[in-house]
C-alpha positions as a LaTeX table, in Angstrom:
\begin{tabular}{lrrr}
\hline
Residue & $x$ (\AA) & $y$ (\AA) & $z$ (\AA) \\
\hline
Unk1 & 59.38 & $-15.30$ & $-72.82$ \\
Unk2 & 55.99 & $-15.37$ & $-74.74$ \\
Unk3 & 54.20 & $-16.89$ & $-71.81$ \\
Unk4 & 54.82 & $-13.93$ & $-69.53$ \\
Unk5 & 53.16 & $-11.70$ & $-72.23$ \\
Unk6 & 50.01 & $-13.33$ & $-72.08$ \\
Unk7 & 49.58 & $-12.97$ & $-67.84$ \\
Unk8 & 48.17 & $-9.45$ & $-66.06$ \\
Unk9 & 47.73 & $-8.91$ & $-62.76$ \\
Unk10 & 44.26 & $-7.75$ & $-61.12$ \\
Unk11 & 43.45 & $-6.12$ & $-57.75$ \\
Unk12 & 40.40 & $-6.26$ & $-56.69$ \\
Unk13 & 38.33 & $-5.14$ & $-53.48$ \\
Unk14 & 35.32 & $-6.58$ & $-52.08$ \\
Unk15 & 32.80 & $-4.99$ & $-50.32$ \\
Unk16 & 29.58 & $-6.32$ & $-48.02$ \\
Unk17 & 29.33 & $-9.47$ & $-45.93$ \\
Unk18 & 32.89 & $-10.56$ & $-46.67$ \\
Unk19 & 34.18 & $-11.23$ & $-43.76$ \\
Unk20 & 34.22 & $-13.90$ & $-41.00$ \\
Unk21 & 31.96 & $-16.20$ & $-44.10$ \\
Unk22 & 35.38 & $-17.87$ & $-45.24$ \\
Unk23 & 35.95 & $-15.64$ & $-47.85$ \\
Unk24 & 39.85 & $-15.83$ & $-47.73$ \\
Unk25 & 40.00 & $-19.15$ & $-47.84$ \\
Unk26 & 37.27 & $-20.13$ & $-50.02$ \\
Unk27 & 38.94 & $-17.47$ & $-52.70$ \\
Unk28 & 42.29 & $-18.91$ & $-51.77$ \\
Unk29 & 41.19 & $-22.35$ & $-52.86$ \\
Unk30 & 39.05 & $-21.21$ & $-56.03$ \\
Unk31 & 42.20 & $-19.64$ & $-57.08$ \\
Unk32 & 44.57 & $-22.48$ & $-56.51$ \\
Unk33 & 41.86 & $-24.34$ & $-59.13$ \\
Unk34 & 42.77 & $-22.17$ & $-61.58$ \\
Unk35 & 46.46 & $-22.06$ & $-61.22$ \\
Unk36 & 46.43 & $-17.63$ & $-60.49$ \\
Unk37 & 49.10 & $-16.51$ & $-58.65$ \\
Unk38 & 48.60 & $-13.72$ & $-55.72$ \\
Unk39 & 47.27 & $-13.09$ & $-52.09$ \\
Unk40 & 44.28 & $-12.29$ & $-50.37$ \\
Unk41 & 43.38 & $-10.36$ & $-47.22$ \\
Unk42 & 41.27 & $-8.82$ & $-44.71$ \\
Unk43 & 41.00 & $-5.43$ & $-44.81$ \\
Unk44 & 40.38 & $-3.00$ & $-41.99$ \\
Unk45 & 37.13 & $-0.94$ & $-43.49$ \\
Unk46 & 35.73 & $-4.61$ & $-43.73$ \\
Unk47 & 36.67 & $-5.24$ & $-47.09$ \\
Unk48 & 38.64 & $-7.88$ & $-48.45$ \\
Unk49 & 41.08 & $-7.02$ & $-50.75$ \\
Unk50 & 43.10 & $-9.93$ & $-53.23$ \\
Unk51 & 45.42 & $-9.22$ & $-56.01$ \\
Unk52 & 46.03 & $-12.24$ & $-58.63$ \\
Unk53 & 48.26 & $-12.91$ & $-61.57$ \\
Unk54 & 47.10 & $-14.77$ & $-64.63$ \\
Unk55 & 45.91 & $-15.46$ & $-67.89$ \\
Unk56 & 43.45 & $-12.68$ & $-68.73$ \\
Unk57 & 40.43 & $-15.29$ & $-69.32$ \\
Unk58 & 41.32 & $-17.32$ & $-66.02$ \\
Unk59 & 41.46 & $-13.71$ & $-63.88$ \\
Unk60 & 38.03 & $-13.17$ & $-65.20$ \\
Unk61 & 36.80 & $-16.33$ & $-63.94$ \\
Unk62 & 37.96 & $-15.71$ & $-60.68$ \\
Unk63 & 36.27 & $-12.21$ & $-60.75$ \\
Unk64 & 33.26 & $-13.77$ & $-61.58$ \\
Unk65 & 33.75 & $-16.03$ & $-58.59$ \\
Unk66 & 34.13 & $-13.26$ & $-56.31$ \\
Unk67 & 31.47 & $-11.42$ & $-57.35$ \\
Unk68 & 29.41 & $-14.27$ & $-55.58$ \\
Unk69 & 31.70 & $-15.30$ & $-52.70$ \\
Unk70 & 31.04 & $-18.07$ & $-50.79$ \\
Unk71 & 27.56 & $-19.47$ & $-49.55$ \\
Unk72 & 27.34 & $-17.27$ & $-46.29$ \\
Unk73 & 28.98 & $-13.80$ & $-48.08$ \\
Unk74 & 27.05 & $-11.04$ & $-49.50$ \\
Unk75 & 29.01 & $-9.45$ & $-51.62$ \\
Unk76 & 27.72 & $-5.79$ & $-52.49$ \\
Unk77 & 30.45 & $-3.91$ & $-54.84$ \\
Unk78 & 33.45 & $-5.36$ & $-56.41$ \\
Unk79 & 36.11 & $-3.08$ & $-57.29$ \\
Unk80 & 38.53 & $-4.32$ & $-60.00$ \\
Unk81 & 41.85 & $-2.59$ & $-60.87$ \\
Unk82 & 44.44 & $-3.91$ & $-63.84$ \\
Unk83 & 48.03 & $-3.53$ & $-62.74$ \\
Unk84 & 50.79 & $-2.68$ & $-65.25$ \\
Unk85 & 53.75 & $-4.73$ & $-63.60$ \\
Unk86 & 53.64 & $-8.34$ & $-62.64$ \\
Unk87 & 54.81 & $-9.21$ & $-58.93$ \\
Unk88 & 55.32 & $-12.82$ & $-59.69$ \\
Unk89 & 54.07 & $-14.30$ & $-56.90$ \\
Unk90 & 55.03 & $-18.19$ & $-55.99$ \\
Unk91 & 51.61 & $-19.16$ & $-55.23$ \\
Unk92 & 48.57 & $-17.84$ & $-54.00$ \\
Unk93 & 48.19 & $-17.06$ & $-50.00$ \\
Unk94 & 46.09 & $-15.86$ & $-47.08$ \\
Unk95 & 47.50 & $-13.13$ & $-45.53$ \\
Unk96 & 46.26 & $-11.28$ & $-42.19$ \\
\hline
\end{tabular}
């Protein structure tokens, strides 16, 4: 399975303004665009926390995404880990 080679999985934490702006959902959908894999959630230290699985250039575009947010989010720190198994995940979701 070549394909498989070529995907990594990311985790990544966001800190600032990031929650209660739509941040889960408006990641949720940017990631869905680019066909990643993964979840994202809320975290309790106010964070929100998403892990994704992808082609290396496609996770970087949703890092750069994040990195912004959406409109109402002020997004101080990101926070980006690479992860040495894949999870394969059906599709990306919200979770709690």
């Amino acid at each position: 399975m070549m394909e498989e080679k070529a995907k990594k999985r990311v985790a990544i934490r966001v800190h600032g303004k990031v929650q209660g702006v739509f941040f889960r959902a408006s990641t949720q959908e940017k990631a869905q665009q680019l066909g990643l894999t993964g979840f994202v959630q809320n975290e309790p230290d106010g964070t929100v926390y998403l892990e994704a699985e992808g082609e290396p250039q496609v996770l970087e575009m949703l890092e750069a995404w994040v990195r912004v947010g959406p409109r109402r989010a002020q997004v101080e720190k990101v926070e980006v880990e690479e992860k040495q198994e894949l999870k394969g995940f059906g599709d990306f979701e919200q979770r709690r």
